[in-house]
Each structure stands twice: as structure tokens, then as C-alpha cells.
Coordinates of N, CA and C in Angstrom, one line a residue:
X15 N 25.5 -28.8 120.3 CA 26.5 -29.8 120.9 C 27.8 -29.1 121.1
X16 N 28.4 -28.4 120.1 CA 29.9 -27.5 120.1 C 29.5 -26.8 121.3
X17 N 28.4 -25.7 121.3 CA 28.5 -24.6 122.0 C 28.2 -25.0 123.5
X18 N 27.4 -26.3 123.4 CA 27.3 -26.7 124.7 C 28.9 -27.5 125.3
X19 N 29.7 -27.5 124.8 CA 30.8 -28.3 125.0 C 32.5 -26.9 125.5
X20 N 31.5 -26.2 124.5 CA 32.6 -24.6 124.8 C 32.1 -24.0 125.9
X21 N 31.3 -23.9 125.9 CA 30.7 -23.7 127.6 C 31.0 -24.1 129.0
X22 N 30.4 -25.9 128.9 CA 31.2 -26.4 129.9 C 33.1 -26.9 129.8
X23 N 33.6 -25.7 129.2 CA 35.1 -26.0 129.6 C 35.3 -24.9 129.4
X24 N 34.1 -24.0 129.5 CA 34.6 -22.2 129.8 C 35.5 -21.8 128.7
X25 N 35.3 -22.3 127.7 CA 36.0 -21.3 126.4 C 34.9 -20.3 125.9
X26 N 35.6 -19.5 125.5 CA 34.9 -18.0 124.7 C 35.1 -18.7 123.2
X27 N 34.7 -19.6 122.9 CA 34.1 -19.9 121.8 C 32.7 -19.8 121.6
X28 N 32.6 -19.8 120.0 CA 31.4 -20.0 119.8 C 30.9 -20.9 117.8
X29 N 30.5 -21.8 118.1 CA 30.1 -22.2 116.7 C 28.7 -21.7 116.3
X30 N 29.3 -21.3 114.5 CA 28.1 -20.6 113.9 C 28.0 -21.7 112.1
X31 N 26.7 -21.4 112.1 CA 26.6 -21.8 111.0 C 25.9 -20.3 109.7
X32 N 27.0 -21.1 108.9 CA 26.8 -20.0 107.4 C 26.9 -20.7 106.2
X33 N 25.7 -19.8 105.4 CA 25.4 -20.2 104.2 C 26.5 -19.6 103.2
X34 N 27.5 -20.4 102.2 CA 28.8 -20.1 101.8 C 28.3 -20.2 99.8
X35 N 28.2 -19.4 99.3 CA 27.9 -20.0 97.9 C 29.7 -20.2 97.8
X36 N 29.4 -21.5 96.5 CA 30.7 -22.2 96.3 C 31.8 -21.2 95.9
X37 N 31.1 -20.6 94.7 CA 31.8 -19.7 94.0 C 33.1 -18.9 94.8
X38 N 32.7 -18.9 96.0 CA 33.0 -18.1 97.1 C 34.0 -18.3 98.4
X39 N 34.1 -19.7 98.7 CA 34.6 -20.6 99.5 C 36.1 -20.0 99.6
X40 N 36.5 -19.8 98.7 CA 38.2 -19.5 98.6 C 38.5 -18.5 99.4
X41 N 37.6 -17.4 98.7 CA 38.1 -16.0 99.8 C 36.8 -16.0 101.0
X42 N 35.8 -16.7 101.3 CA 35.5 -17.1 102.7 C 36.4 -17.7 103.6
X43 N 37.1 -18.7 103.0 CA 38.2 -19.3 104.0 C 39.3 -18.6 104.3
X44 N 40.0 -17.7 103.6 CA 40.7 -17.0 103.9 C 40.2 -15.7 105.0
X45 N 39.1 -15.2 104.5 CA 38.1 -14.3 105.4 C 38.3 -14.5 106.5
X46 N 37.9 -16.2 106.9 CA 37.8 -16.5 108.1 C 38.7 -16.9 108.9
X47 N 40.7 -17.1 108.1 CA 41.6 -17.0 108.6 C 41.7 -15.6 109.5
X48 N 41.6 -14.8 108.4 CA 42.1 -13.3 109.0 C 41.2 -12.6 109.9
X49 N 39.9 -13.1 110.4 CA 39.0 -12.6 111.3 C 39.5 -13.6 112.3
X50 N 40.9 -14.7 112.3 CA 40.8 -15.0 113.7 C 40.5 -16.6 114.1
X51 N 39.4 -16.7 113.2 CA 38.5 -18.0 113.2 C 39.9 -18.9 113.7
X52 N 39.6 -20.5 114.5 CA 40.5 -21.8 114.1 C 40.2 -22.4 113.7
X53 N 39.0 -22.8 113.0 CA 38.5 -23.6 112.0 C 37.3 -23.5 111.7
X54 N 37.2 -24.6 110.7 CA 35.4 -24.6 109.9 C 35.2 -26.1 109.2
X55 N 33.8 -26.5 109.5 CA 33.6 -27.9 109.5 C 32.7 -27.5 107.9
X56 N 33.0 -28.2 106.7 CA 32.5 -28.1 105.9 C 31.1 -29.3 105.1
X57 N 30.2 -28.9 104.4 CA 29.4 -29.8 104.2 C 29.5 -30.4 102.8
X58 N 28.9 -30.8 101.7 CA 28.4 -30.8 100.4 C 27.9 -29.5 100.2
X59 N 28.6 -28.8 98.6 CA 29.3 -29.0 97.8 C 31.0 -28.8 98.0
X60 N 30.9 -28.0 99.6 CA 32.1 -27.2 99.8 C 33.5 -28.2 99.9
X61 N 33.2 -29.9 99.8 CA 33.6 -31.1 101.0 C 35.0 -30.8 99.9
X62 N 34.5 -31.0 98.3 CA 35.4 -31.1 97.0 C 36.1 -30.1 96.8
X63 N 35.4 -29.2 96.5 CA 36.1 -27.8 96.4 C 37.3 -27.3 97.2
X64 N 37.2 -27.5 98.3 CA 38.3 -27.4 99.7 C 39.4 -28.0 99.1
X65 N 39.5 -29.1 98.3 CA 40.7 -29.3 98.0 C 41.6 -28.3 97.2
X66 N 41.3 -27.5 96.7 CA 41.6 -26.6 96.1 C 41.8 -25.5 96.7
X67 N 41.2 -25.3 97.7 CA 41.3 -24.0 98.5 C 42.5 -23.9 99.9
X68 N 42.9 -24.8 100.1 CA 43.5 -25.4 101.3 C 45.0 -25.2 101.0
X69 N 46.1 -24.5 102.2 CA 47.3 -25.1 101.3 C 47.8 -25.9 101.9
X70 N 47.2 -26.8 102.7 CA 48.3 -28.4 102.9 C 46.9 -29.2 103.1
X71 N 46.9 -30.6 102.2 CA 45.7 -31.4 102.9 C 47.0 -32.8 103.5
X72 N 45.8 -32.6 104.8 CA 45.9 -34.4 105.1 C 45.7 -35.8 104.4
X73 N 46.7 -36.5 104.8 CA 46.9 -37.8 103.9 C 45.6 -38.8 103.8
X74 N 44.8 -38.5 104.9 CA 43.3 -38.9 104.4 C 42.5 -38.2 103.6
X75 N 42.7 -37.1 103.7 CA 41.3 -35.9 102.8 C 41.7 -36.3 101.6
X76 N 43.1 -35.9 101.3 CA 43.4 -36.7 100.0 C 43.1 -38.3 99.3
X77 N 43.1 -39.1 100.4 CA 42.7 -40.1 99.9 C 41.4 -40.5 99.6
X78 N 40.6 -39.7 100.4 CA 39.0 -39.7 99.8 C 38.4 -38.8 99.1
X79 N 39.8 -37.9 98.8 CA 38.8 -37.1 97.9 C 38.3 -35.3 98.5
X80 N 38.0 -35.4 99.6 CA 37.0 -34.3 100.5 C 37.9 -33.7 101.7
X81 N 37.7 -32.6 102.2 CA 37.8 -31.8 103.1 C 36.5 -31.7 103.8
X82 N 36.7 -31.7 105.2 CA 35.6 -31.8 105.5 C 35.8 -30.7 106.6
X83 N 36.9 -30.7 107.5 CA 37.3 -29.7 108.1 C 38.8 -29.2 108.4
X84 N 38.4 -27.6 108.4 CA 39.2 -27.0 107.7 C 40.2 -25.7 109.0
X85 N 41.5 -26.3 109.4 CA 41.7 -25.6 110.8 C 42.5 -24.2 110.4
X86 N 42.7 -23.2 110.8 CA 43.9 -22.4 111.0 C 45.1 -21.6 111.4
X87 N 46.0 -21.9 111.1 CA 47.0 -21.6 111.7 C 48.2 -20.5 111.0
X88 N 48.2 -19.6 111.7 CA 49.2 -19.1 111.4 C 49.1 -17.8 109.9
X89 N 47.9 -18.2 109.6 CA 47.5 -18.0 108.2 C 47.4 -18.6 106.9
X90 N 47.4 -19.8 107.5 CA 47.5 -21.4 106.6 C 46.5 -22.1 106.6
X91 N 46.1 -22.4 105.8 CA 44.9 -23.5 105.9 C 45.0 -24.8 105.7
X92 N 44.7 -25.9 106.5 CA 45.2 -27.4 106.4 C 43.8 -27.9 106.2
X93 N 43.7 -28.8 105.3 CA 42.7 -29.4 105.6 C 42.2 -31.1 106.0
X94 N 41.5 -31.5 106.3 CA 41.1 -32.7 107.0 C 40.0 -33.0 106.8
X95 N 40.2 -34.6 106.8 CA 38.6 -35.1 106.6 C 38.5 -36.4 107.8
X96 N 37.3 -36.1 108.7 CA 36.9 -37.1 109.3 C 35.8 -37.7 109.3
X97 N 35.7 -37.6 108.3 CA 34.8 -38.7 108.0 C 34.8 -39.9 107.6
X98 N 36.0 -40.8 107.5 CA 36.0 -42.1 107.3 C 36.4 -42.6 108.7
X99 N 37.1 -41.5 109.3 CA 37.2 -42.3 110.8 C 36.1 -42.2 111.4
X100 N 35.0 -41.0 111.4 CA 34.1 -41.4 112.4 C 33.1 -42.6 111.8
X101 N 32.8 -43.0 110.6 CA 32.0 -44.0 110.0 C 32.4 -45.4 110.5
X102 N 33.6 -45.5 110.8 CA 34.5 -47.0 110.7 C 34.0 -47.1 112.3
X103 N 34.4 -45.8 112.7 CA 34.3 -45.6 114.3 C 32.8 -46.5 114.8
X104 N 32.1 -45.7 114.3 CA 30.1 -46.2 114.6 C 30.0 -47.3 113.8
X105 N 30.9 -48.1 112.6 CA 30.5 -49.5 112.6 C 31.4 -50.5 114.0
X106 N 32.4 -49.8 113.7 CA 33.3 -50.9 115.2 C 32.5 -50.9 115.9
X107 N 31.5 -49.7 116.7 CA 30.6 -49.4 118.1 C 29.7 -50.3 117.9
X108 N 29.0 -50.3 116.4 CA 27.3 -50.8 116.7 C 28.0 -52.5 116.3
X109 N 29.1 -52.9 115.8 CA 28.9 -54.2 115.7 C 29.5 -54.9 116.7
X110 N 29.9 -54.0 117.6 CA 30.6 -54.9 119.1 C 29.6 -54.8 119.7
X111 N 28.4 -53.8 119.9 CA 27.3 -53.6 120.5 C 26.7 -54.8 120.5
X112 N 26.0 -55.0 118.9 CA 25.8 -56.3 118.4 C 25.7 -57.5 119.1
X113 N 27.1 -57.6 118.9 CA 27.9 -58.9 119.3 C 27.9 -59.3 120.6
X114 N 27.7 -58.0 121.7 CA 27.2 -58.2 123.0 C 25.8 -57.1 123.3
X115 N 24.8 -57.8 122.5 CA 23.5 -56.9 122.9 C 23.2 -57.3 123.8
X116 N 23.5 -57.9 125.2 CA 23.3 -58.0 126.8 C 23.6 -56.9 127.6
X117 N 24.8 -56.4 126.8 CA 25.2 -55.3 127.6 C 25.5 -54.0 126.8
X118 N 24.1 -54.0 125.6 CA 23.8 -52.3 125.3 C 22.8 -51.9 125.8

């Protein structure tokens, strides 16, 4: 879905996935500052840990807890969690859907 999305808008991007042991996360994310990267979308176990590794989190990640993705700038690491917006997002969708199953 990313790479098909960097494509059609002609960026030289490219998303990859990697296996990260935890232990490890700190100077992977840094790694992947200094090779350039602009960010990294994180899964379980890494979601917790990132709080710790990050040096500014968003006023959401903090409030639940998790990092989930993680941008770079500058040589800074911010972190962010979208995961309660996209959840809230797909109940708003499917219960307006619902509400008018005529026209899903």
C-alpha cells in the first residue's frame, strides 16, 4: 500500500520492513536517523519501548502510553501514536455506515 502510494506521486521512496530485537530499538532508531530514513511505523513490543527512545513524544503517544510512529528530523526523534485516531476514525465510518446501510 505505501510503496504503491510512493509510486503513484513519483517519490523515490520506498517502505521496508525489519525485524528489530527490542534490546536494540534505541540505536536502530538512531541508525535510521543517520542513514537518512524520515520515519518508522512501529509494532508490539517496540510500541512501549519507543517511549524511551524518542526525544519529544506527542501529547497523544503519551497519553496512551505507545509510540507507534516514529518521524525524523533534523536528527531528532519525535514520536507519535495513531492509533486511537485511526480506531475512533473506523468506528465513526462503520457506525454512520450503519445508520445509513442504504447507501453502503
Amino acid at each position: 500500500m505505501h510503496n504503491a502510494a510512493f509510486a503513484a506521486l513519483d517519490m523515490n521512496w520506498v517502505y521496508l520492513a525489519f525485524y528489530v530485537d527490542p534490546l536494540s530499538l534505541r540505536s536502530v532508531l538512531r541508525g535510521a536517523s543517520d542513514m537518512g530514513m524520515v520515519g518508522i511505523n512501529l509494532t508490539v513490543p517496540h510500541k512501549i519501548l519507543a517511549l524511551d527512545c524518542v526525544d519529544e513524544i506527542d501529547a497523544e503517544a503519551r497519553k496512551l502510553g505507545a509510540v507507534n510512529t516514529v518521524s525524523m528530523e533534523k536528527g531528532r526523534l519525535h514520536g507519535f501514536n495513531t492509533d486511537g485516531y485511526g480506531f475512533l476514525k473506523a468506528i465513526k465510518e462503520d457506525f454512520t455506515c450503519l445508520s445509513r446501510a442504504s447507501e453502503c
